[in-house]
Structures are given as C-alpha cells and as structure tokens.
Coordinates of C-alpha atoms in Angstrom, one line a residue:
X753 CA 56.4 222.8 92.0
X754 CA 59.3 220.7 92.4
X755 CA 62.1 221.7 95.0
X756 CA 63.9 224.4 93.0
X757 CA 67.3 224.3 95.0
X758 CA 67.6 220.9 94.7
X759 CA 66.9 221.9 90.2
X760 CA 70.0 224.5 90.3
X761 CA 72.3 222.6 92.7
X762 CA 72.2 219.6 90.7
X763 CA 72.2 221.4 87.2
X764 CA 75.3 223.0 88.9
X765 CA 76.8 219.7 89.7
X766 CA 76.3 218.8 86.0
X767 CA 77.8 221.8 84.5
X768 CA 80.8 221.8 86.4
X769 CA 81.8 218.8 84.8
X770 CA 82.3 220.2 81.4
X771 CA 79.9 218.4 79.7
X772 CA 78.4 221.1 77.9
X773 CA 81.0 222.9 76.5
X774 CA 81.7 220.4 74.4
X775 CA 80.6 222.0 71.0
X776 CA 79.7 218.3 70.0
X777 CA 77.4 217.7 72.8
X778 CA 75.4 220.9 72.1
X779 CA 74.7 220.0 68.5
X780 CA 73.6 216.2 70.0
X781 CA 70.7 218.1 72.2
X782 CA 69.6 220.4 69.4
X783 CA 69.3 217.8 67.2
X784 CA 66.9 216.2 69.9
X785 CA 64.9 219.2 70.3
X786 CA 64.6 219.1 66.6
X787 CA 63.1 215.6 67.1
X788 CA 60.3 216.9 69.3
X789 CA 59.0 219.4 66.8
X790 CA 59.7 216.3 64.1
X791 CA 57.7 214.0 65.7
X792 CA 55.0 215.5 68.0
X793 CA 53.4 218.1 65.3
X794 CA 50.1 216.3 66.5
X795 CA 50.0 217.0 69.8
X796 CA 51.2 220.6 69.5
X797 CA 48.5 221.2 67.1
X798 CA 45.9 219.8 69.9
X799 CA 47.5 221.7 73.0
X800 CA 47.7 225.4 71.1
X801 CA 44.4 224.3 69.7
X802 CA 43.0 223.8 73.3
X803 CA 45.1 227.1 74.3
X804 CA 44.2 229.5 71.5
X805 CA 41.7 228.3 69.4
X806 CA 44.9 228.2 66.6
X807 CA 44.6 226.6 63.8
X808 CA 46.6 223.9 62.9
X809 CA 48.1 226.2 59.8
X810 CA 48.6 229.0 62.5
X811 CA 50.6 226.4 64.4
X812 CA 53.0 225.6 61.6
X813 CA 53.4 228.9 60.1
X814 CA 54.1 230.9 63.4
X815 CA 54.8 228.3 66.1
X816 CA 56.8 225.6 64.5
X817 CA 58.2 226.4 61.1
X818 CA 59.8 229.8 63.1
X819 CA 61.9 227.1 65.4
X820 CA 62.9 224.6 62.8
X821 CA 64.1 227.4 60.9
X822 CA 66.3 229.0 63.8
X823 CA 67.3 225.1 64.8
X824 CA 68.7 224.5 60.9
X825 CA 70.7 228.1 61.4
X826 CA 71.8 227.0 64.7
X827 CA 73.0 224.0 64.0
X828 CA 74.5 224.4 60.9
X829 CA 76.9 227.6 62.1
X830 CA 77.6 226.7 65.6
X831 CA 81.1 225.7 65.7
X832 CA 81.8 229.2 63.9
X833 CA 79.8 231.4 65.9
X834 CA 82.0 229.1 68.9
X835 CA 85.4 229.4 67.4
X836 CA 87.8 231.7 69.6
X837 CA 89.1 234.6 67.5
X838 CA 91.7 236.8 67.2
X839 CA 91.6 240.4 67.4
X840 CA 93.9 243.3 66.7
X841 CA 96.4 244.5 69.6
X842 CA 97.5 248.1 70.1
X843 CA 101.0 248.8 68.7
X844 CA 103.3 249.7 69.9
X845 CA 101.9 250.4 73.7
X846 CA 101.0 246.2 73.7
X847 CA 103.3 244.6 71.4
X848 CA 105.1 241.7 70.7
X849 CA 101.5 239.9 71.8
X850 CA 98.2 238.8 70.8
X851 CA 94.3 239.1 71.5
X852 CA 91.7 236.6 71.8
X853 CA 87.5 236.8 72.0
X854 CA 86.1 233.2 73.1
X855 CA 82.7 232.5 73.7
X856 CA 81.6 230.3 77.2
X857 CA 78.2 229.7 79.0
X858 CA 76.8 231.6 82.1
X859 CA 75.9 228.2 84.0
X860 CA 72.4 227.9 84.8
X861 CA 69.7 229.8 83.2
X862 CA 66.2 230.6 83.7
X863 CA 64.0 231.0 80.7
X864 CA 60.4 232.4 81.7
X865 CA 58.0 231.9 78.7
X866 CA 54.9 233.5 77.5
X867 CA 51.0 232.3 77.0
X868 CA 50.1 233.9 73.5
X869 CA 53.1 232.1 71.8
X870 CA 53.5 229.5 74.7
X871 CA 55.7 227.2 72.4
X872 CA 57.8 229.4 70.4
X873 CA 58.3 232.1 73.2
X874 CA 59.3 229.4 75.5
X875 CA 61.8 227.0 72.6
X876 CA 63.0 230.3 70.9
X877 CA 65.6 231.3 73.7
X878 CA 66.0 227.7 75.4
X879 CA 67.9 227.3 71.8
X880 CA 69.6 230.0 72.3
X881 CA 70.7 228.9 76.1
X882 CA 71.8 225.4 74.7
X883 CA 73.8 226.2 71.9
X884 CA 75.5 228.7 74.0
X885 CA 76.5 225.5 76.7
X886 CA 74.1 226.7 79.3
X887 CA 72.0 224.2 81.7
X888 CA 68.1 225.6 81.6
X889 CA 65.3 225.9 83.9
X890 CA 62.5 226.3 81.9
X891 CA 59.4 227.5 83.3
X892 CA 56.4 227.6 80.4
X893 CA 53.2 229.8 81.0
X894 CA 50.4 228.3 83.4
X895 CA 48.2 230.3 81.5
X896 CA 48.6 228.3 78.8
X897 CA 47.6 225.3 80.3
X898 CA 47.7 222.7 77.8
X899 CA 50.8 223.6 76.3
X900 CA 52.7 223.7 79.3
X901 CA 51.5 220.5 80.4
X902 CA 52.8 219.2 76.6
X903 CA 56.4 221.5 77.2
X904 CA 57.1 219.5 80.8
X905 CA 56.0 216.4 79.4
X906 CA 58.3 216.5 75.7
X907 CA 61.3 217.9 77.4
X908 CA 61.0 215.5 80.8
X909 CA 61.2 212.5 77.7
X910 CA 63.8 213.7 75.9
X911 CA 66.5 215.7 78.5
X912 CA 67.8 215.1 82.3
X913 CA 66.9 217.5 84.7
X914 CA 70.1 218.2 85.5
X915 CA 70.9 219.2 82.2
X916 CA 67.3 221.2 81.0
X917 CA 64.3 220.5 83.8
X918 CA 60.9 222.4 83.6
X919 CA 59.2 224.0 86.9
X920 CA 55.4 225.0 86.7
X921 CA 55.1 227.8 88.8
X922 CA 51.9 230.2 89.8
X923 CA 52.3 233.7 90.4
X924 CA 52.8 233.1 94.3
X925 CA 55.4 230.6 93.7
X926 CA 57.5 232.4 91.3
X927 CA 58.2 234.4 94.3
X928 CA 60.0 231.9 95.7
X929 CA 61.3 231.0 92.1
X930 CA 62.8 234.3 91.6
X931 CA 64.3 234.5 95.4
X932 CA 67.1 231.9 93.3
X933 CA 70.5 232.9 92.1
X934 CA 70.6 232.3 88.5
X935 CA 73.8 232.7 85.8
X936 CA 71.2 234.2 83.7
X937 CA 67.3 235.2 83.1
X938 CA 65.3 235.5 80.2
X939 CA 62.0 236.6 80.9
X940 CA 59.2 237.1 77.6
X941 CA 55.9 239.0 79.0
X942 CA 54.2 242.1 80.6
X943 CA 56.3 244.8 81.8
X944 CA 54.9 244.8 85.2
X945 CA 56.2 241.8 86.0
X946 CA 59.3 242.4 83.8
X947 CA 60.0 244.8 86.5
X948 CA 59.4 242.2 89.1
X949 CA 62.2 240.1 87.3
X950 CA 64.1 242.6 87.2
X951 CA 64.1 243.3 90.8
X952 CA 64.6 239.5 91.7
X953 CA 67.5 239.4 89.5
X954 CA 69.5 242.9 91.0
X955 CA 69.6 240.8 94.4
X956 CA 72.0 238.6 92.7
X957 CA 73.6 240.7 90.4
X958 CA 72.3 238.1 87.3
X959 CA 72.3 239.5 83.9
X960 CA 68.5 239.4 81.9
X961 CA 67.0 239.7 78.9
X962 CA 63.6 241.0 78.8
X963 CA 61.2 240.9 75.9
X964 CA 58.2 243.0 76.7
X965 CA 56.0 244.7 74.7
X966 CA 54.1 248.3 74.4
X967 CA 52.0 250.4 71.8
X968 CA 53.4 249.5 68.4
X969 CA 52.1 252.3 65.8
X970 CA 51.8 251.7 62.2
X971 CA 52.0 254.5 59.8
X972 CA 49.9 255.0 56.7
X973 CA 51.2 257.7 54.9
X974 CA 49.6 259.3 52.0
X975 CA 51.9 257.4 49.1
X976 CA 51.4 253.9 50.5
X977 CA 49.9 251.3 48.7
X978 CA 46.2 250.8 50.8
X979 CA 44.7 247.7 49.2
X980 CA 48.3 246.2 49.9
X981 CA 48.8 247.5 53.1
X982 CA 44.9 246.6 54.2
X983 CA 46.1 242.8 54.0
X984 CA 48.9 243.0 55.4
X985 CA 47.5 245.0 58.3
X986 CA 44.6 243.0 59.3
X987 CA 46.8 239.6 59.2
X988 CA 49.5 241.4 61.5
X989 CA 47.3 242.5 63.7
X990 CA 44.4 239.8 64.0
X991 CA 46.4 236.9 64.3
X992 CA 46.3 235.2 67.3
X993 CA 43.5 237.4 67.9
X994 CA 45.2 240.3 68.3
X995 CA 47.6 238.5 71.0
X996 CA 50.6 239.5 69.8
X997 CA 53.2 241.2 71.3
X998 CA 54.8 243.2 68.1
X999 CA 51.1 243.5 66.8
X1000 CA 50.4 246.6 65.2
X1001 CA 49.1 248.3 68.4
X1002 CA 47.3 251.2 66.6
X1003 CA 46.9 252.7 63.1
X1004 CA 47.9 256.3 62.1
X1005 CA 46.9 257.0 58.6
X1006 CA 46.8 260.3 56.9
X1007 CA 44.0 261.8 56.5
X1008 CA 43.4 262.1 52.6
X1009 CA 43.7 258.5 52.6
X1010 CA 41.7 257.5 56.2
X1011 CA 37.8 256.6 54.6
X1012 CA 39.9 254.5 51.7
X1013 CA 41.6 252.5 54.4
X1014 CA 38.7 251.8 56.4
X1015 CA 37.2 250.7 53.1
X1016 CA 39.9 248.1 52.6
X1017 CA 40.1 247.3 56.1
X1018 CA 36.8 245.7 56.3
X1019 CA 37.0 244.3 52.9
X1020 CA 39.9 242.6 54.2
X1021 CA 38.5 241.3 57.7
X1022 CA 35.2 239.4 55.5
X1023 CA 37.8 238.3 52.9
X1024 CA 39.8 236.6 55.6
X1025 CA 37.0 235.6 58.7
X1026 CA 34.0 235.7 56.9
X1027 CA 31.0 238.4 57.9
X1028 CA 30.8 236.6 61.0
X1029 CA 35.0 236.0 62.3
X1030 CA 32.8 233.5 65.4
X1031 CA 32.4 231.2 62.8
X1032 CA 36.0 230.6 61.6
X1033 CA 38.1 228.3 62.2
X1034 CA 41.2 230.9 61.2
X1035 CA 40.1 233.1 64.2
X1036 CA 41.2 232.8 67.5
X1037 CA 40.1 233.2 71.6
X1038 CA 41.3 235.3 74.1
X1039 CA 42.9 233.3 76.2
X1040 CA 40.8 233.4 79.3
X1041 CA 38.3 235.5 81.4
X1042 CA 40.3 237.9 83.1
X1043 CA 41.9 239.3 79.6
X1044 CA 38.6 239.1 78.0
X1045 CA 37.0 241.7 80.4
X1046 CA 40.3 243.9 80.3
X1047 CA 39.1 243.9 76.8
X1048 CA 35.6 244.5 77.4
X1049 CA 36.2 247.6 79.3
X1050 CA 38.7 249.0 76.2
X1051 CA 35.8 249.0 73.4
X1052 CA 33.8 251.8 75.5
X1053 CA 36.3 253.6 73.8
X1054 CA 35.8 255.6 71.0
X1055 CA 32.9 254.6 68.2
X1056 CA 32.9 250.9 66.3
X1057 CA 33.5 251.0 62.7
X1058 CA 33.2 247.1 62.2
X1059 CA 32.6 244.4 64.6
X1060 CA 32.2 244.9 68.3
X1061 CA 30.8 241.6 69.5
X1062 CA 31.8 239.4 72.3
X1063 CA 31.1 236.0 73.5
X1064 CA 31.6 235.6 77.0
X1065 CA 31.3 231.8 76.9
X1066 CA 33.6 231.4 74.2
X1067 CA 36.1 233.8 75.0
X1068 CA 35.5 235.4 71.9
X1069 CA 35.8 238.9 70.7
X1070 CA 35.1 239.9 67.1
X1071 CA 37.7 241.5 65.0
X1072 CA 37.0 245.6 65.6
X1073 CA 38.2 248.6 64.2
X1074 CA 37.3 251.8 66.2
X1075 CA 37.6 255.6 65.1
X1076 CA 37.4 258.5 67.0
X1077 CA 39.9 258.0 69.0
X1078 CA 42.1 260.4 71.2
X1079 CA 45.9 259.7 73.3
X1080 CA 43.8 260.5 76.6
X1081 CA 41.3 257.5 76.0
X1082 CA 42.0 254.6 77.8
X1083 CA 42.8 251.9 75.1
X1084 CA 45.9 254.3 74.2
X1085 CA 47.0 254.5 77.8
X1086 CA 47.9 250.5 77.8
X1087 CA 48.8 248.0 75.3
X1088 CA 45.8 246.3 73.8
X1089 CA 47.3 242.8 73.4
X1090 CA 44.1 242.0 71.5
X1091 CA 41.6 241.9 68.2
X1092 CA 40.8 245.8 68.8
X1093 CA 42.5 248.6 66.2
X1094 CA 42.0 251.8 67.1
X1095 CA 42.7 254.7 64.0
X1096 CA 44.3 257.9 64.6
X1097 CA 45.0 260.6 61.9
X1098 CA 47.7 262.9 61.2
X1099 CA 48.1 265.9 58.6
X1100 CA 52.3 266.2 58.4
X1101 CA 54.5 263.2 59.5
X1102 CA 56.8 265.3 62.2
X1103 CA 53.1 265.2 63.7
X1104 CA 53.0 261.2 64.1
X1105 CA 56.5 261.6 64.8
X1106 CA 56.0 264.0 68.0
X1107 CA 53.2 262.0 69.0
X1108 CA 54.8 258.6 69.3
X1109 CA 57.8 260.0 71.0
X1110 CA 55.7 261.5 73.7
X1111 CA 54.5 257.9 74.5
X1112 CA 57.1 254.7 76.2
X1113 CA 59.4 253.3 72.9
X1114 CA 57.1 250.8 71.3
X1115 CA 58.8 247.1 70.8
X1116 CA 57.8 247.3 66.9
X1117 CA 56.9 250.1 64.5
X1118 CA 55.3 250.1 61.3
X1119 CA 55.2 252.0 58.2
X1120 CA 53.8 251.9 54.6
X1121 CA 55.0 254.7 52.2
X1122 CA 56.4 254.8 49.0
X1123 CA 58.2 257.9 50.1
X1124 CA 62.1 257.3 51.1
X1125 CA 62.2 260.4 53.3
X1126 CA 59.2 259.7 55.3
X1127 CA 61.0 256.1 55.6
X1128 CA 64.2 258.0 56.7
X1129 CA 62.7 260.6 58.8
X1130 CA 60.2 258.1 60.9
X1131 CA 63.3 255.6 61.8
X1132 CA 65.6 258.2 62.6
X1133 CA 63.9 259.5 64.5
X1134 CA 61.4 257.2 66.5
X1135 CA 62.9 255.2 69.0
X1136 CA 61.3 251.5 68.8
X1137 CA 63.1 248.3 69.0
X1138 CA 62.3 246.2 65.8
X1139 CA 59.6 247.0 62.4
X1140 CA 58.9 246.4 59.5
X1141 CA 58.5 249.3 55.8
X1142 CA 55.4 247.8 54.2
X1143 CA 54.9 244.8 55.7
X1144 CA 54.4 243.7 59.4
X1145 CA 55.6 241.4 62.2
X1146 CA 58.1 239.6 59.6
X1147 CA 60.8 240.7 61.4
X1148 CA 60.7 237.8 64.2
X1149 CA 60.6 235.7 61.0
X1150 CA 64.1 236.7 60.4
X1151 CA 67.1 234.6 62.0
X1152 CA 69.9 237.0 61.0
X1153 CA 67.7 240.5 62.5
X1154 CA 68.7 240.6 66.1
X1155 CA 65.2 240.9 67.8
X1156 CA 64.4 242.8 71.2
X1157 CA 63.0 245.8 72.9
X1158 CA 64.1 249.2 73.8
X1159 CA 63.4 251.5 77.0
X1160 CA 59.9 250.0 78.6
X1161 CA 59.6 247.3 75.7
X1162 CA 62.8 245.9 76.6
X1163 CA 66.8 245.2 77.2
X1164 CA 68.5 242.4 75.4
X1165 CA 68.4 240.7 72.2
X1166 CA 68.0 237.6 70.2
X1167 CA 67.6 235.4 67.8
X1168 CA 70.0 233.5 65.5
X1169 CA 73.6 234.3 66.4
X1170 CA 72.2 236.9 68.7
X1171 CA 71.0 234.6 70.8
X1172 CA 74.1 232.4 71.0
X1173 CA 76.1 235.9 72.0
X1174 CA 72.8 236.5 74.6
X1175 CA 73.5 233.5 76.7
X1176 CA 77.6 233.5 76.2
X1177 CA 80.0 235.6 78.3
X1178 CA 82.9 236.8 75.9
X1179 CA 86.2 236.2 77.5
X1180 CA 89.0 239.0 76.6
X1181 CA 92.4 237.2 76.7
X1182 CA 95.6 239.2 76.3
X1183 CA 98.9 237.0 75.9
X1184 CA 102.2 238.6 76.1
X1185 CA 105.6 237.4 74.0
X1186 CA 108.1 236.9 76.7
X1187 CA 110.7 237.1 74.3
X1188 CA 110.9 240.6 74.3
X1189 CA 110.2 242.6 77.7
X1190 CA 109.7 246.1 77.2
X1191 CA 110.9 247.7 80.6
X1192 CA 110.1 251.5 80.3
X1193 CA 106.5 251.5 82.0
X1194 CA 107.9 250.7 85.4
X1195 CA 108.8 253.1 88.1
X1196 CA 111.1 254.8 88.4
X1197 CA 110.1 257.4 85.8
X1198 CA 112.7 259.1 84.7
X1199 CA 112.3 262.6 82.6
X1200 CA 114.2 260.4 79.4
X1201 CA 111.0 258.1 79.5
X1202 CA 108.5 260.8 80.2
X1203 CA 109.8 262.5 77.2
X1204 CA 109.5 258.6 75.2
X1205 CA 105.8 258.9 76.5
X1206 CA 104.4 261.9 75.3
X1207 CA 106.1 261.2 71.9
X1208 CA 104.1 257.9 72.0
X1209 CA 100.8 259.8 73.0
X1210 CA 101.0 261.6 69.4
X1211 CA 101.9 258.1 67.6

C-alpha cells in the first residue's frame, strides 16, 4: 500500500488551492469518469466475470447502466443542486436582512467499497464525492481481486493522485488506513466492520456514511399476485447469487397461499437457470471459500424444498429454497448474503409485523399485496431503510429515492442529489442591513423594552 500520509497531505495541498470548487472543473472529471465506463465495457465485463461469475448482461444491467444513469443526472443538474439559495428570515426579531444555504466540499474523503458490487459500490459514491468538490481516496475491495486491480488501473489513467488516488489495503492495513484523519468516510459492507469504521472515524470526529445490510423480509400476503411475484422474487433474490445486500433476505407468505408459492417458485428457478442452475451462464459464484463454507454451515438449517447442491471447486451453490424454518435457527440469526431463501408463514399481518420488529431494522423490505391497508399498516409500522410494494431491489435503480440504512443497516444516505448533499457541508449565512440598526436587544434592559418583548413573544 502506498504511503497514505503522503495521499491525504498532497490531496490537501491540492484542495486548498480551489481547484475543485469550481463547478466547471467538476463536470470536466465526471465527464471523464463517464469515459471509463464508455470505453472500457470489455474489460469490466472480464474482471466481474473473473470476480463473480456475472454475466456480461448482469454487468450492464446492474453494474454499469446504474452509473451512467446517476452520471447523466449528475451532470445535467449540478450547477442547480450547487446554486447558493435564499431562505426566509424571521420577522420581525431578524429584519431588515437576508439568509443564504450554499453548498461546499468536506476536503478529503474516503470511500471504502464492496466485493459483491465491486464496481458500482465503489463508483456510486466517488460520484457523489466529486460532484460535491471533494478530493477522494478510494479504496476498492481486495476481495474482489480483479476488479480492483481494473478500478486502480482506470482511475491511475485517467485522474492525479492528488486529486482522486486508489489505496489497496488488507484487513491488517486498513488499520493503519483508518488511524487517518479524513473530511469524510463512506464505508459500503458488513456491519462488523462498519462498527470498526465507525470507531476509527470518532477519533477524529469525521462524519460517515455507512451502507450496511441486515435480514430484509419480503411479505406475501394472501391478495398478492403469486405467479407475478414468484418472478420477481427469485430474480431479486438470486442475482448475483444471492450476494446482494438489499436481497430479499427471507420470505413470509401467508399461509393459504404458501404450497402455491413454492409451486411458482421453482417453476420460476428452471425457467430462469435451467434444472441444473451449475450449468448456466446467468448464475453466479460465491465469491470465495471462506463465504462458501459460511454458507455451507446455514443449509443444516431447516429442510430443502429445491436445490441444495454445492460445488466446492467452483464455488458454487445451487439456488435453494428451505421450509421449516424457525427465528431461533441459525440462518435467521445473521444475514445470509447468498443463493439460500428460507420461508416463514404467518396467519394475521400484525403477526409478520411483531416479528420483524423484534429483529435489527432490515436495510430493504418487501411486500406484495393488493391490499392498500396491509401496504399502509406494514410501512408504518416496520422500521427498514428502503423497499419496494410488488416488486424488489428496484429501488437502488432509482436516482431521485434517497438510498441508505436505518439502525444496524445504516446511517446516511445517497444517491442522486442525495449524494451531492452526502458529501457537501451546508453553510448557514445570515447578512444584516446596516441601514437600519435596531438597538432594543442590548443591555441595559429596561422594564419599557421588557414590556416590547413579551408583546413580540405573542407576535
């Protein structure tokens, strides 16, 4: 890893000259980060390929298409989202004067990506962090080998250090990473080490944003549409292999409609994978040993409905759906970041509703229903941070929804012109008329402008 002190005191250097708070520079560099998604599709094909077994299509759809589309937002309403404003000024306690909101950069920012979305999770707040005038350190996922190398390698070609560098980092060395004061972190991952972040960053004082994860129900109520649902299940939660961290997590579907689910459910998986999902190239790999044992030691849970296999060598475990499953087994006591969906079942919906809110706030939530209080009653009255009513993970699809966590799935938001608010400090500026000078708040207080004040106080 390079010298990290010698990273932030230069990128310090650089953004105390001014340079990027020029609104003109920013769009410059977006436009180039456009240019690597433009003109390296190939090679981020190959390295997510290498990664994650994705397929190119996979790559597009989730990966690439999901940045050009925030870039094309970003760019095209920067210089409003940047425009100082005015806002209104208490009369008469602050008048003759006005009041200003302007947006400026923290100063140097860490961004901290994640393997099962290495290139999204990684350019989805660094756009964010540049539009907003920040310098970045980027540090990609060493888990995701490939595409790190590919990250380092696009953004060393394209922008100076001292303006955006990127650090590869082990576990042990992010230690010495996080030991750094930063303007600002953004940190994508586990919640244990969220917590480590967090830690790191109170020594300093340095505000973060952290975009965790959890046990993301989705709710099958008895008026939702199933063959519907069945697809839209299965692709939510088996892409990527599962490795997704507003997957649905887990189903709960009401009982009178349970053995028609699981009907549609595996209907869906052969439609989709074939009989034998090994043999697709639409399916992914877990991403290396150590998460493929984790998930290993979850299917004792519980008993199989459909698939079950695993391929050491490969990686490779089949898409599985599992019933008879209970809160005190030990796939619900984690999230399964994988290709394994357990089903519960509830009679009443204040059931489901008690359930889930005896468990951490889940990042996403899910719900199909064609009934408009269940809707009501279940986002009322669940805490989660983002979802989806019939449909799900489309809502990171979405520039204009604000996207983030809540409790132990997160703090912080982004996304769109969330994200240029994320990495900008607003300054409050009051400015007085000096043409008339209002003299009654100063001492001494007299009972004639005591008697002036409480009339004010019922103004």
């Amino acid at each position: 890893m390079k010298n990290i002190k010698k990273i932030i005191e230069n990128q310090r250097k650089f953004f105390a000259t001014g340079t990027t708070f020029s609104l003109d520079f920013r769009l410059q560099q977006l436009k180039k980060l456009r240019e690597i998604l433009e003109n390296h599709e190939a090679e981020i094909v190959a390295a997510l390929q290498k990664d994650l077994h994705k397929h190119p299509s996979e790559t597009l759809l989730h990966e690439v298409m999901i940045l050009m589309n925030e870039l094309r937002y970003t760019i095209k309403n920067l210089k409003k989202w940047a425009h100082t404003s005015r806002t209104r000024t208490p009369f008469p306690l602050m008048w003759p004067g006005k009041s200003t909101i302007s947006y400026e950069p923290h100063g140097c920012a860490l961004i901290i990506g994640a393997w099962n979305f290495p290139l999204l999770l990684t350019l989805l707040p660094l756009i964010g962090a540049m539009s907003a005038g920040n310098c970045c350190i980027v540090k990609p996922s060493e888990i995701a080998i490939h595409t790190q190398s590919l990250i380092q390698k696009l953004i060393s070609a394209y922008f100076p250090p001292e303006y955006i560098a990127v650090i590869t980092a082990d576990a042990n060395e992010m230690e010495n990473v996080l030991s750094e004061k930063y303007d600002y972190i953004f940190f994508t991952g586990s919640a244990r080490i969220g917590k480590k972040i967090l830690a790191g960053a109170a020594q300093h004082l340095t505000p973060v944003t952290l975009e965790l994860g959890g046990k993301s129900p989705c709710i099958i109520d008895e008026s939702a549409n199933i063959p519907f649902a069945a697809q839209r299940i299965i692709w939510g939660k088996f892409l990527n292999a599962g490795q997704t961290c507003i997957a649905p997590d887990y189903l709960y579907v009401h009982e009178s409609r349970k053995t028609e689910l699981i009907e549609q459910l595996i209907k869906t998986l052969i439609k989709f994978y074939g009989q034998d999902a090994k043999q697709s190239d639409c399916y992914g790999r877990i991403i290396n040993q150590t998460h493929l044992q984790r998930l290993k030691l979850l299917l004792q849970s519980g008993e199989i409905l459909f698939g079950g296999a695993v391929c050491d060598e490969t990686r490779y475990i089949a898409p599985t759906l599992i019933d008879d499953i209970s809160w005190q087994d030990a796939i619900m006591q984690e999230e399964i970041f994988g290709p394994l969906l357990p089903i519960l079942t509830f009679n009443h919906v204040d059931q489901v509703i008690k359930e889930v809110n005896q468990h951490p706030q889940p990042l996403a939530l899910y719900l199909f229903t064609q009934n408009k209080q269940h809707e009501k009653k279940i986002i009322k009255q669940i805490a989660f941070g983002t979802g989806c009513i019939n449909d799900c993970i489309m809502q990171i699809a979405n520039h204009y929804l604000p996207f983030g966590g809540v409790g132990q799935s997160g703090m912080g938001k982004y996304h769109g012109k969330t994200s240029f608010e994320t990495f900008s400090q607003r300054k409050s500026i009051y400015k007085k008329n000096t043409l008339v000078h209002i003299k009654w708040p100063y001492p001494p207080h007299t009972k004639n402008k005591l008697w002036w004040l409480r009339k004010l106080l019922r103004f």
